[in-house]
mmCIF file of C-alpha atoms in Angstrom:
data_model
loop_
_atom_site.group_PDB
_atom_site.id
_atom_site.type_symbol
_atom_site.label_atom_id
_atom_site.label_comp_id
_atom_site.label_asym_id
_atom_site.label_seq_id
_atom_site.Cartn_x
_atom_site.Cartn_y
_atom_site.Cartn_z
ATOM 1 C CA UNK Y 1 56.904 34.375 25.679
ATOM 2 C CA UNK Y 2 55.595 31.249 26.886
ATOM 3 C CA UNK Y 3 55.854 28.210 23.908
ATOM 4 C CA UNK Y 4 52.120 26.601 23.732
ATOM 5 C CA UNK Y 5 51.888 22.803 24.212
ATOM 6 C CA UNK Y 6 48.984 20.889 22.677
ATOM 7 C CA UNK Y 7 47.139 19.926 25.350
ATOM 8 C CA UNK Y 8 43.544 17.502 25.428
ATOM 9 C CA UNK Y 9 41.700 20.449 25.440
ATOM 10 C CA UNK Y 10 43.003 21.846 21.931
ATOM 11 C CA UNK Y 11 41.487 19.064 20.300
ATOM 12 C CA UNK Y 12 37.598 18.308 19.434
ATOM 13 C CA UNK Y 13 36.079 15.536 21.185
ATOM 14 C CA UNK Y 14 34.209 13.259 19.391
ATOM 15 C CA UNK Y 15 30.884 12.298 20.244
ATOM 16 C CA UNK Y 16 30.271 8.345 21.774
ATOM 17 C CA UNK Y 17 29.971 5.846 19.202
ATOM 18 C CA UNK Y 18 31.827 8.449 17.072
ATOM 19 C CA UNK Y 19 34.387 6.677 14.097
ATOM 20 C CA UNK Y 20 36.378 9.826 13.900
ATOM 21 C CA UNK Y 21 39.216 7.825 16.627
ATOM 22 C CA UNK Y 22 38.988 4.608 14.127
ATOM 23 C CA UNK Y 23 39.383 6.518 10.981
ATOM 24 C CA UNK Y 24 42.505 8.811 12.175
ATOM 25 C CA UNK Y 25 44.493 5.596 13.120
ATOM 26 C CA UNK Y 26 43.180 3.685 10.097
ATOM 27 C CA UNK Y 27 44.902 6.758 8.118
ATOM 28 C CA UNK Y 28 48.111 6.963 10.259
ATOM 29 C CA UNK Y 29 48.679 3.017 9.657
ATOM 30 C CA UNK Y 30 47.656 3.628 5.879
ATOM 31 C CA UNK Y 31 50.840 6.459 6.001
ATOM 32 C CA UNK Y 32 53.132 4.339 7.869
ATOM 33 C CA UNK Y 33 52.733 1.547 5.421
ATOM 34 C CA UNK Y 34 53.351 3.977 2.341
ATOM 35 C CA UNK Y 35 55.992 5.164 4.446
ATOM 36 C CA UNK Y 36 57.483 2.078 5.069
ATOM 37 C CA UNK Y 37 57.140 0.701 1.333
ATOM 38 C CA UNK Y 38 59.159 4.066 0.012
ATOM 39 C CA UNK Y 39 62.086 4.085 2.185
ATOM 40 C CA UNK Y 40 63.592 1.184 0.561
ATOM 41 C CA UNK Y 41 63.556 3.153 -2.555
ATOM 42 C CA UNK Y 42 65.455 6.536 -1.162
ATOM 43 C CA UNK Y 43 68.085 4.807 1.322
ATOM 44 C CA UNK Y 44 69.511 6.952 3.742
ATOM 45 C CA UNK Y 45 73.582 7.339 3.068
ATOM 46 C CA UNK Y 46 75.275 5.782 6.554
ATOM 47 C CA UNK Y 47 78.542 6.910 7.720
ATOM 48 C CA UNK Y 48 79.956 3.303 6.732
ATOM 49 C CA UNK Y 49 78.898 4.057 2.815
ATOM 50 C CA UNK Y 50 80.242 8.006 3.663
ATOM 51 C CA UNK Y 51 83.525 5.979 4.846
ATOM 52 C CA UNK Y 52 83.909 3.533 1.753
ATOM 53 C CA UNK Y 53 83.005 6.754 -1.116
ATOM 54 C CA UNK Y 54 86.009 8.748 1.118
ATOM 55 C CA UNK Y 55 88.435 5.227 0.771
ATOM 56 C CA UNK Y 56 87.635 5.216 -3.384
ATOM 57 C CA UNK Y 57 88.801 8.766 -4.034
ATOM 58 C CA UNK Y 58 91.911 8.455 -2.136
ATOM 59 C CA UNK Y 59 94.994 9.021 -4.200
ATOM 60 C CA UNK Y 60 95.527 11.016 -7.143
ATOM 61 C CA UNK Y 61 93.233 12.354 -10.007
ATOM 62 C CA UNK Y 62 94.161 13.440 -13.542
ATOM 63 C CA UNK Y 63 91.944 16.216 -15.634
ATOM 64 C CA UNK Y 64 91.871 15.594 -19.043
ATOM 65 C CA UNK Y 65 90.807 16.508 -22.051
ATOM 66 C CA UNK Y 66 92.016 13.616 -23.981
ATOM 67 C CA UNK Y 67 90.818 10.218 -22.014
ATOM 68 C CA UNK Y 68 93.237 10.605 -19.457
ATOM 69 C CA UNK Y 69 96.504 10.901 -22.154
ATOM 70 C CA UNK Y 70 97.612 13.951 -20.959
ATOM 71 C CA UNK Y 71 96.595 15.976 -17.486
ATOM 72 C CA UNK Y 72 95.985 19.878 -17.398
ATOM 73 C CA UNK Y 73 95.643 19.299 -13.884
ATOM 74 C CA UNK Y 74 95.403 17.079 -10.793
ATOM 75 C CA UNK Y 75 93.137 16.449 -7.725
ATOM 76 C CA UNK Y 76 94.465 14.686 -4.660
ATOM 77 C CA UNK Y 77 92.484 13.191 -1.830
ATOM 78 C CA UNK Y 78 94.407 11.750 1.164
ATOM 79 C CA UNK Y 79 92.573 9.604 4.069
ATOM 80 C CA UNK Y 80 92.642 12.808 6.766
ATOM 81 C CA UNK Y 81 89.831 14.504 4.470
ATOM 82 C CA UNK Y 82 92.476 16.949 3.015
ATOM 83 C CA UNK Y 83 92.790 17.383 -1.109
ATOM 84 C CA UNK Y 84 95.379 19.312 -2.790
ATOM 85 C CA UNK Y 85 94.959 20.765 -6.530
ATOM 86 C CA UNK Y 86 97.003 21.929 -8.876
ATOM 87 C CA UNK Y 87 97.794 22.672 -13.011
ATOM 88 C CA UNK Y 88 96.978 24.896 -16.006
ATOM 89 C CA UNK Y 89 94.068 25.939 -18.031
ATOM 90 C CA UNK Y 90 94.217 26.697 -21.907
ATOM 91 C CA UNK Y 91 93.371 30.652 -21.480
ATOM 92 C CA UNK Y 92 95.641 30.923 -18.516
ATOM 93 C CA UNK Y 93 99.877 30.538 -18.612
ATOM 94 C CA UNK Y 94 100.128 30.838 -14.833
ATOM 95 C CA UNK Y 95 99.595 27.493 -12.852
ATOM 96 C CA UNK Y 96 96.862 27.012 -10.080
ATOM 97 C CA UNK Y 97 97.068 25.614 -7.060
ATOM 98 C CA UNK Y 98 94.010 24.707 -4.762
ATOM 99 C CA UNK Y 99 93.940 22.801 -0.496
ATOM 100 C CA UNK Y 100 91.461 22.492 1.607
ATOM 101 C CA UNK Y 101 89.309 19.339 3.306
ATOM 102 C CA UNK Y 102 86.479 17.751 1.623
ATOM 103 C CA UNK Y 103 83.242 16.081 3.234
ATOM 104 C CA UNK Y 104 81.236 13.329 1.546
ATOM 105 C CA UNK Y 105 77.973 12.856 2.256
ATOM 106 C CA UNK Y 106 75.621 10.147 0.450
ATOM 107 C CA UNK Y 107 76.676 10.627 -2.937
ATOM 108 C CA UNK Y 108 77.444 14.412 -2.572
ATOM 109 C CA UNK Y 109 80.799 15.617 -2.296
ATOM 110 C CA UNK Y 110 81.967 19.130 -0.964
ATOM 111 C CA UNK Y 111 85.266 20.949 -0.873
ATOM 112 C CA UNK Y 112 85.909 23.423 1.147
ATOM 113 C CA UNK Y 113 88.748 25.914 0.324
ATOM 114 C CA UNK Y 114 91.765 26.582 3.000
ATOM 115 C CA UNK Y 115 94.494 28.128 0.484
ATOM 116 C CA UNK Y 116 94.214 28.967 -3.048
ATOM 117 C CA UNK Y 117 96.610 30.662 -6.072
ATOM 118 C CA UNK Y 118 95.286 34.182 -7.129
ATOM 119 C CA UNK Y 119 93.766 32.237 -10.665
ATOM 120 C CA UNK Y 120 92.139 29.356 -8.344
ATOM 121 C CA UNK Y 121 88.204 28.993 -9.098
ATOM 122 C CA UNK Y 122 87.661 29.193 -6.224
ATOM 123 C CA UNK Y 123 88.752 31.598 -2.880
ATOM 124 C CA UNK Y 124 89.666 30.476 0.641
ATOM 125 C CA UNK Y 125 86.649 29.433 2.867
ATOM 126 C CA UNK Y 126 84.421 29.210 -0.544
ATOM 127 C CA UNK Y 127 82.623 25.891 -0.739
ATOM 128 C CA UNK Y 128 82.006 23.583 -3.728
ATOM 129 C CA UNK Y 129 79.760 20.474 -4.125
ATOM 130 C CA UNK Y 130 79.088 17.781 -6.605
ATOM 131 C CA UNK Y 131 77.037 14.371 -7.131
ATOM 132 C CA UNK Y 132 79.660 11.611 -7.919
ATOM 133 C CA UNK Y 133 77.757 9.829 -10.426
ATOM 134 C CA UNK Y 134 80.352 6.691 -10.004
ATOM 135 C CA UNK Y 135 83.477 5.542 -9.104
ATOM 136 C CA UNK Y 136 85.630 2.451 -9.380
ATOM 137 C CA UNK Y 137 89.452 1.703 -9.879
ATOM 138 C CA UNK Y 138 90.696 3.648 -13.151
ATOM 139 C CA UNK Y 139 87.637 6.529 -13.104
ATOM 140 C CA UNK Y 140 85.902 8.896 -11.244
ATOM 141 C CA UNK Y 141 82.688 10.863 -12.691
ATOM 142 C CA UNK Y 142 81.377 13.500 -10.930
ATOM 143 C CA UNK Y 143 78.288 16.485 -11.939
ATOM 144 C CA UNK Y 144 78.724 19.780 -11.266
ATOM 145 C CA UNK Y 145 75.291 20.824 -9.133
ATOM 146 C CA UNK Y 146 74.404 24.452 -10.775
ATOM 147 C CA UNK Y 147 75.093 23.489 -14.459
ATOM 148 C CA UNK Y 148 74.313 19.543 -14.176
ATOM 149 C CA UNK Y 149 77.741 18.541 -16.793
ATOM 150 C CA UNK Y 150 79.069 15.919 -16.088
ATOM 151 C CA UNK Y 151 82.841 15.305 -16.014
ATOM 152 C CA UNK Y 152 85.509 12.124 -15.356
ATOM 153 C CA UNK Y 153 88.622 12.133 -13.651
ATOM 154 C CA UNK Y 154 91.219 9.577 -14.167
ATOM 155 C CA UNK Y 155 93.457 7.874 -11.562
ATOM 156 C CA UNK Y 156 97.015 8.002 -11.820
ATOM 157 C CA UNK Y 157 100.175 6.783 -9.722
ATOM 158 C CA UNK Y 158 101.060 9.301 -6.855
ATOM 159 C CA UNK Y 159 104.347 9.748 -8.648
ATOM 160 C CA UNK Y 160 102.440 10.743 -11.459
ATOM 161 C CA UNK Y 161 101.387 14.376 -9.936
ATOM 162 C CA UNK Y 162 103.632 17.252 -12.225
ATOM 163 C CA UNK Y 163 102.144 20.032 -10.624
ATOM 164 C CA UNK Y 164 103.669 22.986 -13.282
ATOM 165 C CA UNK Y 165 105.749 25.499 -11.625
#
């Protein structure tokens, strides 16, 4: 089937002396300058801010109960866009473990599964996404997008990671 392209013909003329012309492009400036006044306020993310987000979650991540005392488990983001996790919930004695890449995007922040453990949230080629809320040297808060909670990571040493056995 052929596509239809709008031609001259499609459209109504409007009569000599008509305002109809004046009036459409007195609207489409009217848009553009709306347009133009609310960009500013919903910036687009740029690969340079993707770039600088990716370079402040490199390293190692603690999860914690406690303030970042003690670690039930541990995140890891290295520069290639791979993470590693790894630890051990209350209501489960077996450890997890957790690879895969992650993509940031704006703000948002997906993980995408390569290899998991058997008790791993989450199975291989499964995606996950969050909203970091922020992000600076010692913390890392992030919100989970289905139930909106908000939790923090803490950063540790890279000799820090006890990933139980």
């Amino acid at each position: 089937m052929k596509p239809i392209r709008p031609s001259a013909a499609m459209w109504p003329r409007s009569a000599p002396g008509s305002r109809v012309p004046t009036r459409r492009r007195a609207m489409v400036r009217w848009q553009l300058l709306l347009l133009s006044m609310l960009l500013p306020l919903f910036p687009l993310p740029s690969a340079a801010q993707d770039a600088t987000l990716h370079r402040a979650l490199l390293g190692l991540w603690c999860n914690s109960e406690d303030g970042g005392r003690s670690c039930w488990a541990w995140d890891e983001f290295h520069a290639d866009g791979r993470f590693e996790a790894c630890g051990r919930t209350e209501d489960d004695p077996r450890p997890f473990h957790g690879a895969g890449r992650v993509d940031i995007s704006g703000a948002r922040m997906c993980y995408t599964v390569t290899a998991a453990s058997e008790n791993f949230w989450l199975r291989p080629g499964q995606r996950y996404c969050t909203d970091i809320v922020a992000i600076d040297a010692l913390t890392h808060r992030y919100r989970d997008l289905d139930t909106h909670a908000e939790f923090t990571l803490y950063r540790r040493a890279p000799g820090d990671k006890h990933c139980p056995g």
